[in-house]
CSV table of C-alpha atoms in Angstrom, one decimal:
chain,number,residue,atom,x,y,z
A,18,UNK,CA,12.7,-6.2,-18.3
A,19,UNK,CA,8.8,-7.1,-18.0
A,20,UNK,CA,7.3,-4.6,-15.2
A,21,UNK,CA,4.8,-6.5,-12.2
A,22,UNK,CA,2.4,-3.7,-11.4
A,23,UNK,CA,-0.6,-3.7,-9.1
A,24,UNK,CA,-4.0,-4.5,-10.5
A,25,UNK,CA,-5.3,-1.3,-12.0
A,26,UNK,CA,-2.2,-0.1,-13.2
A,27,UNK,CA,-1.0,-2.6,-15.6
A,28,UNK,CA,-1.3,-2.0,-19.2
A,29,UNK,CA,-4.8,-2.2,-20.4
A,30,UNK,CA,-5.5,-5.3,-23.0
A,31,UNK,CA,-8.5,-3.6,-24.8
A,32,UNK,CA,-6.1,-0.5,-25.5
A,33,UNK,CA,-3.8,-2.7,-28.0
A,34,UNK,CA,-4.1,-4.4,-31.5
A,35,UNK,CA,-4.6,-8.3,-32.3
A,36,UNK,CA,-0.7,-7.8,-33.2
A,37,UNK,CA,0.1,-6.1,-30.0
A,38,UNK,CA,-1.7,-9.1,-27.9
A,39,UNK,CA,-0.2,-11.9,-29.9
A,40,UNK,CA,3.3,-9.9,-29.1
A,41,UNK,CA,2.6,-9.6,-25.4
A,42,UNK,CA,1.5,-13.3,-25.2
A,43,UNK,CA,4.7,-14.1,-27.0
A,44,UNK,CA,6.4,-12.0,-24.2
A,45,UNK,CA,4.8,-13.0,-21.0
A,46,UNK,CA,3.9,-9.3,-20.7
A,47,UNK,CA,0.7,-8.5,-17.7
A,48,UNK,CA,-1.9,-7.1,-19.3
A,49,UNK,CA,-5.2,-5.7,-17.1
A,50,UNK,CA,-9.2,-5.9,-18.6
A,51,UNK,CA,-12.2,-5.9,-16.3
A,52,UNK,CA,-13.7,-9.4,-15.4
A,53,UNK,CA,-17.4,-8.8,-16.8
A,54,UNK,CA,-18.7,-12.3,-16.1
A,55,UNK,CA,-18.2,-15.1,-13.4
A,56,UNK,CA,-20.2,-17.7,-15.8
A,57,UNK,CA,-22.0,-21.3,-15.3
A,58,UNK,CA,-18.6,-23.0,-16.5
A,59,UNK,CA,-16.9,-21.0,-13.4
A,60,UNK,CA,-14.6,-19.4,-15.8
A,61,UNK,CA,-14.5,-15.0,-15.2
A,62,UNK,CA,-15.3,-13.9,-19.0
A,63,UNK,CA,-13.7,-11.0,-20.5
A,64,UNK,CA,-14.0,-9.0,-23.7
A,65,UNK,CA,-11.0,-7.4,-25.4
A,66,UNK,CA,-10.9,-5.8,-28.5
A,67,UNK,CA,-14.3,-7.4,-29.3
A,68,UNK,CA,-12.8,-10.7,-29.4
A,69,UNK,CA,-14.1,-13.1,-26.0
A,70,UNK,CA,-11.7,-13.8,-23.3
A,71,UNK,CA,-12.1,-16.9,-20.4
A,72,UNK,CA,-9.9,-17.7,-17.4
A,73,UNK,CA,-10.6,-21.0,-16.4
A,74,UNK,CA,-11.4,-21.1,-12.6
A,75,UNK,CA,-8.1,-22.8,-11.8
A,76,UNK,CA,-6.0,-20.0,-13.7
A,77,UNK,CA,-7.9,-17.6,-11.2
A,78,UNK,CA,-5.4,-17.6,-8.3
A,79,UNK,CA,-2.0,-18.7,-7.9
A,80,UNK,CA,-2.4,-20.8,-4.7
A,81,UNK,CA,-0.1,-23.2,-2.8
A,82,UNK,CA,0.0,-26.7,-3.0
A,83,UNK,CA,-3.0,-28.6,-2.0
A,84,UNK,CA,-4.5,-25.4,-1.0
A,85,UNK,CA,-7.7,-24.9,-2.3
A,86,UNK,CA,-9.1,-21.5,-4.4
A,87,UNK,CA,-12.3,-19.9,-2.6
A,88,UNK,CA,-15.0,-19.1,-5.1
A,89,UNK,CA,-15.0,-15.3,-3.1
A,90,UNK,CA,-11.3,-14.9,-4.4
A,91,UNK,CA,-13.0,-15.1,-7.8
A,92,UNK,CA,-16.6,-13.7,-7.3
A,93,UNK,CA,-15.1,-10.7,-6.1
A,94,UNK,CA,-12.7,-9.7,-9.4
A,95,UNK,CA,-16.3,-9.2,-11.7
A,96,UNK,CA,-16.5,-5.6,-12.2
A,97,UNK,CA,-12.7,-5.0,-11.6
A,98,UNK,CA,-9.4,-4.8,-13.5
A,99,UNK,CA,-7.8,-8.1,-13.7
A,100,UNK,CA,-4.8,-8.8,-14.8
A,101,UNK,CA,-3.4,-11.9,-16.3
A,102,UNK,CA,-0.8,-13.1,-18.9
A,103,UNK,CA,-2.5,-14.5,-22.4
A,104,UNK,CA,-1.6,-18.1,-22.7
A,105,UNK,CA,-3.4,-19.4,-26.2
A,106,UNK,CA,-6.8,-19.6,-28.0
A,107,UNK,CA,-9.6,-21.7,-27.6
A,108,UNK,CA,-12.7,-22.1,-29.9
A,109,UNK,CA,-16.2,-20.3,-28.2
A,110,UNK,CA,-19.1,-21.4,-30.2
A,111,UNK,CA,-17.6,-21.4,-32.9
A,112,UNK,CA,-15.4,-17.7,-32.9
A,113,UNK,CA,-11.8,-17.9,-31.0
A,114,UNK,CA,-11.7,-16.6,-28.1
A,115,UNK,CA,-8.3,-15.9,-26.0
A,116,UNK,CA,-7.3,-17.7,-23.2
A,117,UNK,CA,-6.1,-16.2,-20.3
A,118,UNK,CA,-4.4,-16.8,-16.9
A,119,UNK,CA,-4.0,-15.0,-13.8
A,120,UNK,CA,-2.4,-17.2,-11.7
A,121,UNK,CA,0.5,-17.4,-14.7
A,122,UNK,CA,0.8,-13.3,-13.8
A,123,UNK,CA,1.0,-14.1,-10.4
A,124,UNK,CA,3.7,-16.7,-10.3
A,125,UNK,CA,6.5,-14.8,-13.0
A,126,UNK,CA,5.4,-11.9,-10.6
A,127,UNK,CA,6.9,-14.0,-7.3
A,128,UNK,CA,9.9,-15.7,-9.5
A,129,UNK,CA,11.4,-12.6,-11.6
A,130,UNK,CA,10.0,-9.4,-9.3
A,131,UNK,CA,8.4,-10.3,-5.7
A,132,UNK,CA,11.1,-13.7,-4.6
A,133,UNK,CA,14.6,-11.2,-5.4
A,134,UNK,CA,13.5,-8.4,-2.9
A,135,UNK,CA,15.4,-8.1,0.1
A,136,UNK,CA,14.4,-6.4,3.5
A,137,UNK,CA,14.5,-3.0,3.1
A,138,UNK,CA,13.4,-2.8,-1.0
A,139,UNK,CA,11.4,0.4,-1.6
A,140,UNK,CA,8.9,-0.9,-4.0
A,141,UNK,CA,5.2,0.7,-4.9
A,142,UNK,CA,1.9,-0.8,-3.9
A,143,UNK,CA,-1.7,0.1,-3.8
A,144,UNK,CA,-3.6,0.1,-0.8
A,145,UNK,CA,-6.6,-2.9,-1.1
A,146,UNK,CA,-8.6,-3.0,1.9
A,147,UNK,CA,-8.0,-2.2,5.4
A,148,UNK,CA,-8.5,-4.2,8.9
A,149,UNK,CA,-8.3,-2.9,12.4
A,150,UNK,CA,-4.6,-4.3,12.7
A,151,UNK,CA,-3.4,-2.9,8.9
A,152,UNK,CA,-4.2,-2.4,5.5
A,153,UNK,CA,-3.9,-4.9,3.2
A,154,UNK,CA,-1.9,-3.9,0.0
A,155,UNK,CA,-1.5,-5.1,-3.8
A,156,UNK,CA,2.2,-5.5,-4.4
A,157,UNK,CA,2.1,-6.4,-8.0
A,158,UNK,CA,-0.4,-8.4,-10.0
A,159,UNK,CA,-3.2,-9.0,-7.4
A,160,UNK,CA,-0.6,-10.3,-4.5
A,161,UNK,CA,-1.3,-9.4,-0.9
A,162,UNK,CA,1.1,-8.0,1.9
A,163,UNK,CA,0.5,-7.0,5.0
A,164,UNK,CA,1.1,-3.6,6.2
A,165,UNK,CA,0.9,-3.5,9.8
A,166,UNK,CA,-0.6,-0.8,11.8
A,167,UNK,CA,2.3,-0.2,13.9
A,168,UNK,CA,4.6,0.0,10.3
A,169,UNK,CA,2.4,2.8,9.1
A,170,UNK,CA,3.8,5.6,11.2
A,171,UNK,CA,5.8,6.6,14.0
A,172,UNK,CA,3.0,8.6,15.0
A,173,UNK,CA,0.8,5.9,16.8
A,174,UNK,CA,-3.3,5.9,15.2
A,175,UNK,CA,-6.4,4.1,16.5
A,176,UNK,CA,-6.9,2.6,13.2
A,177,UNK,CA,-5.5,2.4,9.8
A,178,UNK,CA,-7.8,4.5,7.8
A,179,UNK,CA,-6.4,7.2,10.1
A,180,UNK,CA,-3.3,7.0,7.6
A,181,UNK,CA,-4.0,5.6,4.5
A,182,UNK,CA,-7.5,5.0,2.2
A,183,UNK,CA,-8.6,1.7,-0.2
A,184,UNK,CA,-7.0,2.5,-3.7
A,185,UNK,CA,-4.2,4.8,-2.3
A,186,UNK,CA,-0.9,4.0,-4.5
A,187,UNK,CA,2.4,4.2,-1.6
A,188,UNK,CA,5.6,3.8,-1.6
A,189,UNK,CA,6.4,1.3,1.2
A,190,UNK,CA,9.4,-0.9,1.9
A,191,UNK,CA,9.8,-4.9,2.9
A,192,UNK,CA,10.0,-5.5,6.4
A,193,UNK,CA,10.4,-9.0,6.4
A,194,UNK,CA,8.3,-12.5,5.4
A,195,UNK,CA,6.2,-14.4,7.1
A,196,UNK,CA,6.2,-18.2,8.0
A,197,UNK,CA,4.3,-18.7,4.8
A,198,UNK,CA,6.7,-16.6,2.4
A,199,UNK,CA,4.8,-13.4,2.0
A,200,UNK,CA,5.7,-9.8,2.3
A,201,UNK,CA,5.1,-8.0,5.3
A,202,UNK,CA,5.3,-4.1,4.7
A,203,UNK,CA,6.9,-0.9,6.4
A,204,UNK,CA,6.0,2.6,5.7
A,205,UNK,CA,7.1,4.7,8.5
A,206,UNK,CA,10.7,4.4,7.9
A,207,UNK,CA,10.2,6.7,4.7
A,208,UNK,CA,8.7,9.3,6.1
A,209,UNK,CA,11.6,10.4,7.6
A,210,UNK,CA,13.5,10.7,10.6
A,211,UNK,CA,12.7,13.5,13.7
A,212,UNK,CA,14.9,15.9,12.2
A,213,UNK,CA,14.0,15.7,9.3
A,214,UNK,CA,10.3,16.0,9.8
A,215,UNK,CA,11.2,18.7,11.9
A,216,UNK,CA,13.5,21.0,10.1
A,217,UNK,CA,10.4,21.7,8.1
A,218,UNK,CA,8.6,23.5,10.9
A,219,UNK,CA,9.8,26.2,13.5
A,220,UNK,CA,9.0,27.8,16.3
A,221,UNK,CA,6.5,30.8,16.1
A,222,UNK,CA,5.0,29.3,13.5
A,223,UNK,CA,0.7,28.3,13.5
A,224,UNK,CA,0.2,25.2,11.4
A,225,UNK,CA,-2.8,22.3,11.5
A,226,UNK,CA,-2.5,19.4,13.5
A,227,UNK,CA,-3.8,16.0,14.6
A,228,UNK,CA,-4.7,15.0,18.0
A,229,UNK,CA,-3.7,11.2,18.4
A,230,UNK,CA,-4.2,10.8,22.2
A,231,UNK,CA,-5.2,12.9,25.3
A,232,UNK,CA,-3.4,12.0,27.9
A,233,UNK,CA,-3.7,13.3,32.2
A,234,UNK,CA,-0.8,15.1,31.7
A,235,UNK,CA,-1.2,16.2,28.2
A,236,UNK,CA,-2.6,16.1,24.7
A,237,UNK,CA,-0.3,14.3,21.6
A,238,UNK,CA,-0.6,16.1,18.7
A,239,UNK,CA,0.5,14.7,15.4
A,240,UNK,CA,2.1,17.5,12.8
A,241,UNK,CA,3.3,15.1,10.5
A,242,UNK,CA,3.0,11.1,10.2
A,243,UNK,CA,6.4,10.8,11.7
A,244,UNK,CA,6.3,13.8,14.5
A,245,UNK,CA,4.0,14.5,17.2
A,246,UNK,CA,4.4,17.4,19.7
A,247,UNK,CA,2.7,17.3,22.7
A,248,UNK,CA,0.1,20.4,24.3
A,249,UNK,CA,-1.5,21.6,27.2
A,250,UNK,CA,-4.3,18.9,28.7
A,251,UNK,CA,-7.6,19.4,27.4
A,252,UNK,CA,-10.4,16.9,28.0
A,253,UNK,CA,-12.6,18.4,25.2
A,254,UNK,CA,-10.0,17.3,23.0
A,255,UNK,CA,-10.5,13.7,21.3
A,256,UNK,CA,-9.0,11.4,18.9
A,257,UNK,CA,-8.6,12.5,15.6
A,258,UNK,CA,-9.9,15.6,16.3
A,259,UNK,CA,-8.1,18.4,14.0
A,260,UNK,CA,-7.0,21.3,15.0
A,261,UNK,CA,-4.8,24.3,15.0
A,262,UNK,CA,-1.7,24.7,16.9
A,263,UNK,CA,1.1,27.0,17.9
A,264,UNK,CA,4.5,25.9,17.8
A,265,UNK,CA,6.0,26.9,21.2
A,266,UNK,CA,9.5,25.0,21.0
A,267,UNK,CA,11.4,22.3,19.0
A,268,UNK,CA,13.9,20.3,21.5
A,269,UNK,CA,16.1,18.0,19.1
A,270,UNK,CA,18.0,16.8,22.5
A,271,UNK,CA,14.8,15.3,23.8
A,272,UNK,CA,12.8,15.2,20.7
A,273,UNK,CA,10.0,17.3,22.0
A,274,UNK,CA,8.0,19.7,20.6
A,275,UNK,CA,5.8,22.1,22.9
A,276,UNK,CA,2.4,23.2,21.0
A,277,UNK,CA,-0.7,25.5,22.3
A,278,UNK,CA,-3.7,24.7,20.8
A,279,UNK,CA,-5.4,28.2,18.7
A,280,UNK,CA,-8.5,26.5,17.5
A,281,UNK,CA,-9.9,23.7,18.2
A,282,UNK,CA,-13.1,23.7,16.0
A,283,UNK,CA,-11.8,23.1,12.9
A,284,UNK,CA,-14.7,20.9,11.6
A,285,UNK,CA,-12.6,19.1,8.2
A,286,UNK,CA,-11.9,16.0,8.8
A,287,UNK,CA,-8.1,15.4,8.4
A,288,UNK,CA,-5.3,13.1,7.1
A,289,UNK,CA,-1.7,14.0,6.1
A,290,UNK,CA,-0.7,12.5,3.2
A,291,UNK,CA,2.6,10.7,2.8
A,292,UNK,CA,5.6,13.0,2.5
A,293,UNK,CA,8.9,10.5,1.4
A,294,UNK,CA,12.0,11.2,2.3
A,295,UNK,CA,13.3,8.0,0.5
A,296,UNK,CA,12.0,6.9,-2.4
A,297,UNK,CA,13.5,4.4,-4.3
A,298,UNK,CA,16.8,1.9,-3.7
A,299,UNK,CA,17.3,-0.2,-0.7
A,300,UNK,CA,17.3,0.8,2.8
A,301,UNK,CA,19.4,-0.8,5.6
A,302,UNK,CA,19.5,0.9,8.6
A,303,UNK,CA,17.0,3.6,9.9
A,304,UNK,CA,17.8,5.6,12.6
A,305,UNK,CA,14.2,7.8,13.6
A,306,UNK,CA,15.8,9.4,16.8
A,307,UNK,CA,18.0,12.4,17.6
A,308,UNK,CA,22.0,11.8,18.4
A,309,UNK,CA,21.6,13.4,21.9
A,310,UNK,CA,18.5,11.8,22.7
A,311,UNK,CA,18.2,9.2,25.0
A,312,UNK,CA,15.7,7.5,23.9
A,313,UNK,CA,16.4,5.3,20.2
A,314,UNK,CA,14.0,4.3,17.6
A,315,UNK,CA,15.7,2.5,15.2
A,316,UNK,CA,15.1,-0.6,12.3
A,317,UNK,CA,17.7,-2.8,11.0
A,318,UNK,CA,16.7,-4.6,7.8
């Protein structure tokens, strides 16, 4: 079964044989090679294994119907891996010179990979850019989904960047699909569920934390991307702020988790990095809270 992998991790075309390419264009296989060149005959130009290598502008981007391709979608791939599929040959004055498509990748990415998910697929993805409202991620062959901000964590963060970086690689699952038919991502319900995240912490202990929001009548520090605990108030305190803290108390039945702040000038800049507690298969149902708590965070797919 052919493997649909974001751009940057899909097997690199200047690493085979002439043999090996004509085998993978027989295939369908997606390859990757580094756009050097968005030339006068808008066509990105490619070397691999010193032979010449064009995509044709229209084989840049796998668009809807009618729907036109924007010369930045293009401009933007010189310099970067590319992937594509190789379709044929074509003669460049006078040497061959391979033929390749993009937008060919793209569409056996939708129909045999990206189409058959259902809500709740774990499935990898790279981390692309990020906007105020989400990061935008590569789910397989240069194709977008949104990860919104509120999907990130159950820990709530000013911005995205608080929780992931451009070029990460995550595990995330499918939400749902928009009106248009593309994947929106979820990543908080791997992270795992309150009891989970806190069976690996316990009271007495001093560990590094967070602060995500100072309240009047306290301060919310994060411990984990999925668990918070919540400390004394402290106007000094800010957003994003690390720190260390003292675990007080863990209280399943109300899902609290009393902290005292040791030290709070800790000058490192901090973000936790993903911890999975599920990481492949599908997902159906996700219960975050506690059975004796009254309050119930929860996701059906």
């Amino acid at each position: 079964m052919l493997e649909y992998r974001a751009e940057g991790l899909c097997r690199n075309a200047n690493h085979l044989t002439q043999d090996e390419l004509e085998h993978c264009r027989q295939t369908g296989e997606v390859l990757q090679s580094t756009a050097l060149a968005f030339d006068t005959a808008r066509r990105l130009r490619f070397e691999i294994c010193g032979r010449r290598a064009v995509m044709p502008f229209e084989e840049c981007v796998d668009v809807q119907p009618g729907e036109p391709i924007k010369d930045i979608a293009v401009l933007t791939r010189v310099g970067r891996p590319t992937c594509f599929v190789i379709t044929g040959q074509t003669q460049e004055e006078g040497e061959w010179a391979y033929l390749l498509s993009r937008a060919a990748a793209q569409r056996a990415c939708h129909k045999n990979y990206l189409d058959l998910l259902e809500n709740g697929s774990v499935i990898p993805c790279t981390v692309t850019h990020i906007e105020n409202f989400g990061a935008f991620c590569d789910v397989g062959c240069g194709i977008s989904a949104l990860l919104p901000i509120d999907c990130l964590s159950v820990s709530r963060i000013s911005s995205p960047a608080d929780r992931v970086q451009v070029g990460q690689q995550l595990l995330c699952a499918v939400k749902s699909r928009d009106a248009q038919g593309r994947i929106v991502l979820t990543l908080r319900e791997l992270l795992g569920t309150w009891s989970e995240n806190a069976a690996c912490f316990a009271a007495g202990e001093t560990v590094v934390g967070i602060v995500r929001s100072v309240e009047e009548y306290g301060v919310f520090i994060e411990i984990a991307p999925n668990l918070a605990g919540l400390a004394e108030p402290d106007k000094t305190l800010r957003a994003g702020q690390a720190v260390s803290v003292y675990i007080k108390s863990i209280l399943p039945d109300k899902m609290k988790i009393k902290l005292v702040v040791v030290n709070k000038n800790l000058t490192q800049n901090m973000r936790f990095e993903p911890h999975y507690f599920v990481t492949r298969g599908r997902i159906r149902r996700w219960t975050y809270s506690t059975p004796q708590s009254r309050k119930q965070i929860e996701t059906v797919f």
